[in-house]
mmCIF file of C-alpha atoms in Angstrom:
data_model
loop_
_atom_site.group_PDB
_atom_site.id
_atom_site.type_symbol
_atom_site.label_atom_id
_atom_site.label_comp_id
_atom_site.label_asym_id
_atom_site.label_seq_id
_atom_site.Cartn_x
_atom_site.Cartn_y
_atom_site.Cartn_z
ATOM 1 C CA UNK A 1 130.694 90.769 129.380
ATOM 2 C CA UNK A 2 133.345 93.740 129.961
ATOM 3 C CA UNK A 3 134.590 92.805 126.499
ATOM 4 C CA UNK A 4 131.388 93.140 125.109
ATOM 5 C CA UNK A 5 130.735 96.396 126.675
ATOM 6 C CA UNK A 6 133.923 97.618 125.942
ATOM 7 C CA UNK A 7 133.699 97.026 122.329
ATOM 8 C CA UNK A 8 130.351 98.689 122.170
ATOM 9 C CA UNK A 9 131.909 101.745 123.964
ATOM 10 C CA UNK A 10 134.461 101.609 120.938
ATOM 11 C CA UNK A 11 131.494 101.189 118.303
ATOM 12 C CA UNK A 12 129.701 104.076 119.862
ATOM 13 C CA UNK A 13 132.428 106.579 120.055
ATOM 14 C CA UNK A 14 133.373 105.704 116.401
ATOM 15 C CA UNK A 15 129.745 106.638 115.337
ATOM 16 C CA UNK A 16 129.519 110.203 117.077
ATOM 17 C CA UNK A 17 133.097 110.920 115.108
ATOM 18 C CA UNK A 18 131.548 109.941 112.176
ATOM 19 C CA UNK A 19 128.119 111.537 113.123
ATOM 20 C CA UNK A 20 127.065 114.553 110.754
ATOM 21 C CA UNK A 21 127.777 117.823 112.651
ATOM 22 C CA UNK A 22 124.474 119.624 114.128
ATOM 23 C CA UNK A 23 123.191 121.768 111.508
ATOM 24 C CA UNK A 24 122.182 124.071 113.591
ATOM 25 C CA UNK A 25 124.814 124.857 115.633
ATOM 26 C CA UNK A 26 126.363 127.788 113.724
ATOM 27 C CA UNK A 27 125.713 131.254 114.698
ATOM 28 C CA UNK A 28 126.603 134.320 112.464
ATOM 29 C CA UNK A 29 130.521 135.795 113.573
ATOM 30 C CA UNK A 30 131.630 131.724 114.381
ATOM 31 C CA UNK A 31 134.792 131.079 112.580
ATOM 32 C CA UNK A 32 134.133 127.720 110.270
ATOM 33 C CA UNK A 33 135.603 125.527 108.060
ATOM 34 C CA UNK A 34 134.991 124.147 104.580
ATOM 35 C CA UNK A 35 135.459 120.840 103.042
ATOM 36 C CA UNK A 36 136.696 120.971 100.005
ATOM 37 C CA UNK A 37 136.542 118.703 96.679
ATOM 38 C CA UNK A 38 138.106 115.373 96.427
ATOM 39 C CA UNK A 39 141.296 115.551 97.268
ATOM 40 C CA UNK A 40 143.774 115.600 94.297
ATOM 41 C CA UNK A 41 147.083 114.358 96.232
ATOM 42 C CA UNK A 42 147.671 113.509 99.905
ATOM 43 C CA UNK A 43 149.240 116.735 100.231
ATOM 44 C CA UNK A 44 146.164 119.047 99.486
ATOM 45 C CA UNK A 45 144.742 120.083 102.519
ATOM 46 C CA UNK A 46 141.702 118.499 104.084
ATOM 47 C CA UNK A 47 139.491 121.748 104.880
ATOM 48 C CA UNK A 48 139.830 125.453 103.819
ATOM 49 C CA UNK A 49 139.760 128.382 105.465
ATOM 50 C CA UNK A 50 138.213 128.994 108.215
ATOM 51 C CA UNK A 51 135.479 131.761 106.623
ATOM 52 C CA UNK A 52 133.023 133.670 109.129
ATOM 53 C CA UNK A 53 129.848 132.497 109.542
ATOM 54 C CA UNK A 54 127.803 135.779 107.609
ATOM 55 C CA UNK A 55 124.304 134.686 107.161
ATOM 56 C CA UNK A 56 121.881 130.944 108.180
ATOM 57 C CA UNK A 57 120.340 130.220 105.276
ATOM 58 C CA UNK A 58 117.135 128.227 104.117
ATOM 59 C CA UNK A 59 117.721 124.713 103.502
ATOM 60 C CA UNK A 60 120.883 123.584 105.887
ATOM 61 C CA UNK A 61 122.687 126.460 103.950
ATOM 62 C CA UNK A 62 125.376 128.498 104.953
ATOM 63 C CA UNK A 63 126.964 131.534 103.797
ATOM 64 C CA UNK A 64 130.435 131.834 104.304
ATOM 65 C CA UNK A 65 132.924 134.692 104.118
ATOM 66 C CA UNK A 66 136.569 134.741 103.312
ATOM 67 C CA UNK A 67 138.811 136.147 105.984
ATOM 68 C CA UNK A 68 141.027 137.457 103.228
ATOM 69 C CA UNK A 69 139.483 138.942 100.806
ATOM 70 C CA UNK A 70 135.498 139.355 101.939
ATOM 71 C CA UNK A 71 134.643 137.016 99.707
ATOM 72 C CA UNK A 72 131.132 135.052 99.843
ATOM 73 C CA UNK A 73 129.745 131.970 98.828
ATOM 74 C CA UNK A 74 126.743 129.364 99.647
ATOM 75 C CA UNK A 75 128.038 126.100 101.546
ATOM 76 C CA UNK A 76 125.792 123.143 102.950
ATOM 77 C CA UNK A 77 126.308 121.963 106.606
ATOM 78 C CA UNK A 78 127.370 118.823 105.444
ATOM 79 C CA UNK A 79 130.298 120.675 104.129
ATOM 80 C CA UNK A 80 131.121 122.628 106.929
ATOM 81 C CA UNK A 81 132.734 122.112 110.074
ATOM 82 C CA UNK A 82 133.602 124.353 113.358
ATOM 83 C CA UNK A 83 136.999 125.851 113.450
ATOM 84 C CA UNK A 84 138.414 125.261 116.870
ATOM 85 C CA UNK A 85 142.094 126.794 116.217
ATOM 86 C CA UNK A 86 143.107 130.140 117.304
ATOM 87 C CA UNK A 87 141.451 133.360 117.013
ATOM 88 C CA UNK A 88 143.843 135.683 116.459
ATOM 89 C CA UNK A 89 143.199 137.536 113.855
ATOM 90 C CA UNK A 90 146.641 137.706 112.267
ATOM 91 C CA UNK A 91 147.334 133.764 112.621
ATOM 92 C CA UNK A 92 144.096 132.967 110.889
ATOM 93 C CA UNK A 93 144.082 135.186 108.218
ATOM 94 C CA UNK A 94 148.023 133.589 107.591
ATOM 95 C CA UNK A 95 145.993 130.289 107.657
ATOM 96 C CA UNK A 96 143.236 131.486 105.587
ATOM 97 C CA UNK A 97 145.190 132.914 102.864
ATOM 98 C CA UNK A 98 147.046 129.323 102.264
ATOM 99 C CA UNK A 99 144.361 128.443 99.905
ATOM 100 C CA UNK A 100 142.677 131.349 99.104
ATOM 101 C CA UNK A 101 142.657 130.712 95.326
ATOM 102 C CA UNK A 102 142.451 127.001 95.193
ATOM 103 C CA UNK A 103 139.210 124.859 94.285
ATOM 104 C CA UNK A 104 138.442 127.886 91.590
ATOM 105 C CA UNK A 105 135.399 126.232 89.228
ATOM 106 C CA UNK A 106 136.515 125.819 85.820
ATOM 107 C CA UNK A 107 133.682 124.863 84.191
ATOM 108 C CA UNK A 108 130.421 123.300 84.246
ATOM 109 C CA UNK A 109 130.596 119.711 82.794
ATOM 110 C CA UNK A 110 127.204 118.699 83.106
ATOM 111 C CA UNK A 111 123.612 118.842 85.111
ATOM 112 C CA UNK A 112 121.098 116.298 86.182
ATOM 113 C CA UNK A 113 117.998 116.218 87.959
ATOM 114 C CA UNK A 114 117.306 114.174 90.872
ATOM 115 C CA UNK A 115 114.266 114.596 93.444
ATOM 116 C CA UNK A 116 113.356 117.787 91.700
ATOM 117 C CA UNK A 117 116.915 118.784 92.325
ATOM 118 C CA UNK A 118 118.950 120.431 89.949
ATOM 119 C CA UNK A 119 122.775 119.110 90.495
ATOM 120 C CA UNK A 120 125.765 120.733 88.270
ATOM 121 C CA UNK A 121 128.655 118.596 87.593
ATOM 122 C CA UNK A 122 131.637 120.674 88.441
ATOM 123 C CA UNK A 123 135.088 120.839 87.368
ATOM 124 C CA UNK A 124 137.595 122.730 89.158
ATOM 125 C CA UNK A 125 140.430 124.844 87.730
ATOM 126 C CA UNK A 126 144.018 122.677 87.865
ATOM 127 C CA UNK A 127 142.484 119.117 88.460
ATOM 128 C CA UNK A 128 141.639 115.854 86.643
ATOM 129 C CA UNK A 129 138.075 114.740 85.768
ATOM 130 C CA UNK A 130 138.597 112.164 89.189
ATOM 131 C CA UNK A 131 137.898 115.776 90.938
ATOM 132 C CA UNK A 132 134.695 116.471 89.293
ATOM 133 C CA UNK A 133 131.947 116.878 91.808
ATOM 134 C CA UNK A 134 128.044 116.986 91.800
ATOM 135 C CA UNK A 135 126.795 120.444 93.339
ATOM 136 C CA UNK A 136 122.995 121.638 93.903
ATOM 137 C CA UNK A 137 122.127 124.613 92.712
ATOM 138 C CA UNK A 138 121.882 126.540 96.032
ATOM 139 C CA UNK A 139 125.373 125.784 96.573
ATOM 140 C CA UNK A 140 128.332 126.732 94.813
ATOM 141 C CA UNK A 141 127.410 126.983 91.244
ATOM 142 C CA UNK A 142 124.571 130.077 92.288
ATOM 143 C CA UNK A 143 128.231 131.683 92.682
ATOM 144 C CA UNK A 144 128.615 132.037 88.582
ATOM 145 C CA UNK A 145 127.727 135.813 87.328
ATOM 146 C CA UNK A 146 126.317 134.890 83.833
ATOM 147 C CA UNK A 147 124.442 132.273 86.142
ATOM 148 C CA UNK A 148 122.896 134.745 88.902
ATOM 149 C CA UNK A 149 122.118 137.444 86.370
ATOM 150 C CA UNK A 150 119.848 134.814 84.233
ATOM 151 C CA UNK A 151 117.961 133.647 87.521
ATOM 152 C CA UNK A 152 117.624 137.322 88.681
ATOM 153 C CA UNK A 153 116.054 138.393 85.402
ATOM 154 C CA UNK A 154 113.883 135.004 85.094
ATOM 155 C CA UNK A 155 112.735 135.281 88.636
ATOM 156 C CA UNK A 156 110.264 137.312 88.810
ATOM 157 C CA UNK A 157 108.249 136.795 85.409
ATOM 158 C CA UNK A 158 105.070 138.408 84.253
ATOM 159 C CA UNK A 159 101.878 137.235 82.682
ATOM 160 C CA UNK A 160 103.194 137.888 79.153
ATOM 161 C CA UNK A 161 106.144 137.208 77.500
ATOM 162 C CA UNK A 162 106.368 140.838 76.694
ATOM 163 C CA UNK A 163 107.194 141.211 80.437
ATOM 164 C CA UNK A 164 109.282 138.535 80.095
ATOM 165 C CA UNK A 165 111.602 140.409 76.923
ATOM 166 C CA UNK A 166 111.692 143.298 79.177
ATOM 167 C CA UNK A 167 112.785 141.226 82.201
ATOM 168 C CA UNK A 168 115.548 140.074 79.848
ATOM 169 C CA UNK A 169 116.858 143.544 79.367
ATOM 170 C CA UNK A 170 119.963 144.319 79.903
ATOM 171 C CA UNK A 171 121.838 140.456 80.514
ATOM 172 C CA UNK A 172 124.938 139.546 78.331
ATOM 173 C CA UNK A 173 123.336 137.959 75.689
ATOM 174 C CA UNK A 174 120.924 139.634 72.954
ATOM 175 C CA UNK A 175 117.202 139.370 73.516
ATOM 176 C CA UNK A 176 116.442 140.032 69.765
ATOM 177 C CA UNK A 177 113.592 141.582 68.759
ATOM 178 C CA UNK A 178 110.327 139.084 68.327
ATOM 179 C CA UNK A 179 106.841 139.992 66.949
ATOM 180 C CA UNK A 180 103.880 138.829 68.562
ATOM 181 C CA UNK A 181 103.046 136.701 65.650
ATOM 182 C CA UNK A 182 106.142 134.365 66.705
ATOM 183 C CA UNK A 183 105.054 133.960 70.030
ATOM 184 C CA UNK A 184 101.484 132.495 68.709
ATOM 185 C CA UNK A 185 103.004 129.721 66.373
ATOM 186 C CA UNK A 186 100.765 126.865 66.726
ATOM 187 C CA UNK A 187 101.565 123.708 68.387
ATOM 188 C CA UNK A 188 103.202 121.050 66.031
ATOM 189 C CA UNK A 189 105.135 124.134 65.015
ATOM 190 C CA UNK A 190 106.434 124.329 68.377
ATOM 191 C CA UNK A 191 107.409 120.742 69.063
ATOM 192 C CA UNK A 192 109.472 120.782 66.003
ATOM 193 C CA UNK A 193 111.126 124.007 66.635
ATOM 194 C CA UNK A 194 111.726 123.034 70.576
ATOM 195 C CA UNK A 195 113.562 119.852 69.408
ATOM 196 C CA UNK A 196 115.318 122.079 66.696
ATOM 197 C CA UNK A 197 116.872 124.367 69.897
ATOM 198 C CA UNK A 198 117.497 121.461 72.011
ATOM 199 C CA UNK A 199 120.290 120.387 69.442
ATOM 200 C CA UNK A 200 122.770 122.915 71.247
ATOM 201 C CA UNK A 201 124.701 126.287 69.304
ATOM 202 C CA UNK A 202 126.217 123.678 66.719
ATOM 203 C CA UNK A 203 123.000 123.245 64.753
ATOM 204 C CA UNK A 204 121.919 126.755 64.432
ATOM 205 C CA UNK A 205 121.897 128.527 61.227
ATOM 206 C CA UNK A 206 121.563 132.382 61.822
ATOM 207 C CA UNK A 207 124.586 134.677 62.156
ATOM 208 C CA UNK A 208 125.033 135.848 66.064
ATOM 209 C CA UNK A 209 123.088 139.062 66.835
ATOM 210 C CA UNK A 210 124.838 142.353 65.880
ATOM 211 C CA UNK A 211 125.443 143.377 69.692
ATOM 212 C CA UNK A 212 126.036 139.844 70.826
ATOM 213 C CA UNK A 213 128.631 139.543 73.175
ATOM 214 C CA UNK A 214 131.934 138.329 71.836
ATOM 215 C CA UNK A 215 132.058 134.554 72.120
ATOM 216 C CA UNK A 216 128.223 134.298 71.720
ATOM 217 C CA UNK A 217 126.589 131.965 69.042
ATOM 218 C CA UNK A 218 123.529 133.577 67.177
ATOM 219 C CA UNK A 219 120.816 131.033 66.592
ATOM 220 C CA UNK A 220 117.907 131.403 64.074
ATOM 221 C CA UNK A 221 116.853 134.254 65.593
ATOM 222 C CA UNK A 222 119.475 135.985 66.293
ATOM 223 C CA UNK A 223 119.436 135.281 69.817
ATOM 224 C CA UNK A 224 116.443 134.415 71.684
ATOM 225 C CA UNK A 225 113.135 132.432 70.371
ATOM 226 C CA UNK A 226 110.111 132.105 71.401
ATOM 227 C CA UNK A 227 107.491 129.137 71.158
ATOM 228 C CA UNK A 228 104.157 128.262 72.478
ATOM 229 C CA UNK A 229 102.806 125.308 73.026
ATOM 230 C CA UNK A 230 99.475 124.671 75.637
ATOM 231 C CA UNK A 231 100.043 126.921 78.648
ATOM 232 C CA UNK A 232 103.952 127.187 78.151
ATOM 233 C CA UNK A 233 105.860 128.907 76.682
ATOM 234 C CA UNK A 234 109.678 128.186 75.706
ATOM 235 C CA UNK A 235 112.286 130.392 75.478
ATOM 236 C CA UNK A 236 116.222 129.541 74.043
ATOM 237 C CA UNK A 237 119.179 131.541 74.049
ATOM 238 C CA UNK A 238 123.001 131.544 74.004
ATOM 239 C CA UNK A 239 125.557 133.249 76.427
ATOM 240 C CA UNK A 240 129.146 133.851 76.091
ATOM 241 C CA UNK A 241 131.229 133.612 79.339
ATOM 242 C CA UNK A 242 133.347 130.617 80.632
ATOM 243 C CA UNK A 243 131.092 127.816 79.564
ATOM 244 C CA UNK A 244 128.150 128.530 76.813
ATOM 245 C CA UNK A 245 124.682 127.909 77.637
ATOM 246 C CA UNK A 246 122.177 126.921 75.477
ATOM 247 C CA UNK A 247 119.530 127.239 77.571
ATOM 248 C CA UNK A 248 115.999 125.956 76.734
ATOM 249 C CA UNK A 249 113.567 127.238 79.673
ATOM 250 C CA UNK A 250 109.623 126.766 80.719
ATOM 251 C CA UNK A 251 107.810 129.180 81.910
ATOM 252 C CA UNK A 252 104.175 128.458 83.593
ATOM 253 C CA UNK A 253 102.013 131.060 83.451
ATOM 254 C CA UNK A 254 99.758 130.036 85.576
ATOM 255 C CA UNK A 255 102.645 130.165 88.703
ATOM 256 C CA UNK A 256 104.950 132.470 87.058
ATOM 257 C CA UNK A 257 107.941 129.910 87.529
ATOM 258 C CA UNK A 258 110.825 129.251 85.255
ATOM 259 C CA UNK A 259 112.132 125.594 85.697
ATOM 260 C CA UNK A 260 115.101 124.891 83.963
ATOM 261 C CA UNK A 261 114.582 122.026 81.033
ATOM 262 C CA UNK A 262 117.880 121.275 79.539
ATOM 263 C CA UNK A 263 121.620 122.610 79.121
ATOM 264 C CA UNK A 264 124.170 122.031 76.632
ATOM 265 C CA UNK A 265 127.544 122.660 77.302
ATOM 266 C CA UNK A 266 130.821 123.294 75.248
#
């Protein structure tokens, strides 16, 4: 019977090491730190940092600042663990700045959807594919410029697409100038066109948009398109920056949402 107990003990202890830490138990100024991608060798180190705890965010989310350099980005709890080192200041920033530019995202590979969950395949800059993690949206990947200033602009959409061309204003990529008769095409028009723009920058036609950015493929209309089909409306573009985005997005007017349909990447 001691055996048995004893083992149990064993079993027990084993699970609250292995236990997810409480989600909850972070409050803004804690030092914390990150778990990183897979591992590339057995020399690359099993947690970064430690960052201050800045902000709690929705969803199991925290924000996390560098020690070094102020830097910020979105981490689940799952990914994060309490640093219980030392608190001098001058020992941790030594520790901090170890890998301060490592795990640096490359690219985006590809994206899925699962459980209404939009997950980015990630690829990080000086490792293999076998690195190649899956990351929601409200984590790392929100990080991206040409990525935040596209969800910024989209947010908060009008009624009308014309508030939605002046929403565009401004972003890195050409919003073109559209009549209104292109936004009423009718709707077998806009099936075919919709699977013409899901075909990615390769199959366009048009020359890129005279103040496209550098790097940026024109489509057929020189950089954005609209078409219309019942109570949507879908709108395709290209961007230049790391990766290229061809980016086919629907926007309900009746809840002023953008969802994001598909991505191409090259």
């Amino acid at each position: 019977m001691d055996v048995v107990a004893a083992n149990q003990k064993k079993l027990n202890l084993k699970k609250d090491r292995n236990a997810q830490p409480n989600r909850n138990s972070y409050t803004v100024g804690d030092l914390a730190l990150l778990i990183p991608p897979r591992k590339r060798n057995k020399l690359s180190p099993i947690y970064l940092g430690p960052f201050t705890v800045k902000a709690l965010l929705p969803n199991d989310t925290l924000q996390l600042e560098s020690i070094v350099d102020s830097h910020t980005l979105n981490a689940h709890a799952s990914r994060v663990r309490p640093f219980r080192g030392t608190h001098d200041k001058d020992t941790i920033q030594k520790i901090a700045a170890l890998d301060l530019s490592e795990y640096i995202v490359e690219k985006v590979v590809k994206h899925k959807v699962e459980d209404d969950i939009l997950l980015f395949r990630l690829r990080w800059l000086g490792y293999d594919t076998d690195s190649d993690i899956w990351q929601p949206y409200d984590e790392d990947v929100i990080g991206n410029e040409r990525v935040e200033e596209m969800d910024e602009a989209l947010r908060p959409l009008g009624k009308s697409l014309r508030g939605l061309r002046e929403a565009l204003d401004g972003l890195p990529f050409d919003p073109a100038a559209e009549s209104e008769e292109d936004v009423n095409e009718d709707d077998e028009s806009s099936d075919d066109d919709l699977s013409d723009a899901s075909a990615g920058p390769t199959a366009s036609t048009g020359a890129p948009a005279a103040n496209a950015p550098s790097g940026s493929t024109g489509n057929r209309r020189s950089g954005l398109a609209f078409l219309s089909s019942p109570g949507k409306a879908y709108i395709r573009t290209a961007i230049a920056g790391p990766f290229i985005l061809d980016m086919v997005r629907t926007i309900h007017s009746y809840n002023h949402r953008a969802q994001l349909l598909s991505i191409r990447y090259e």
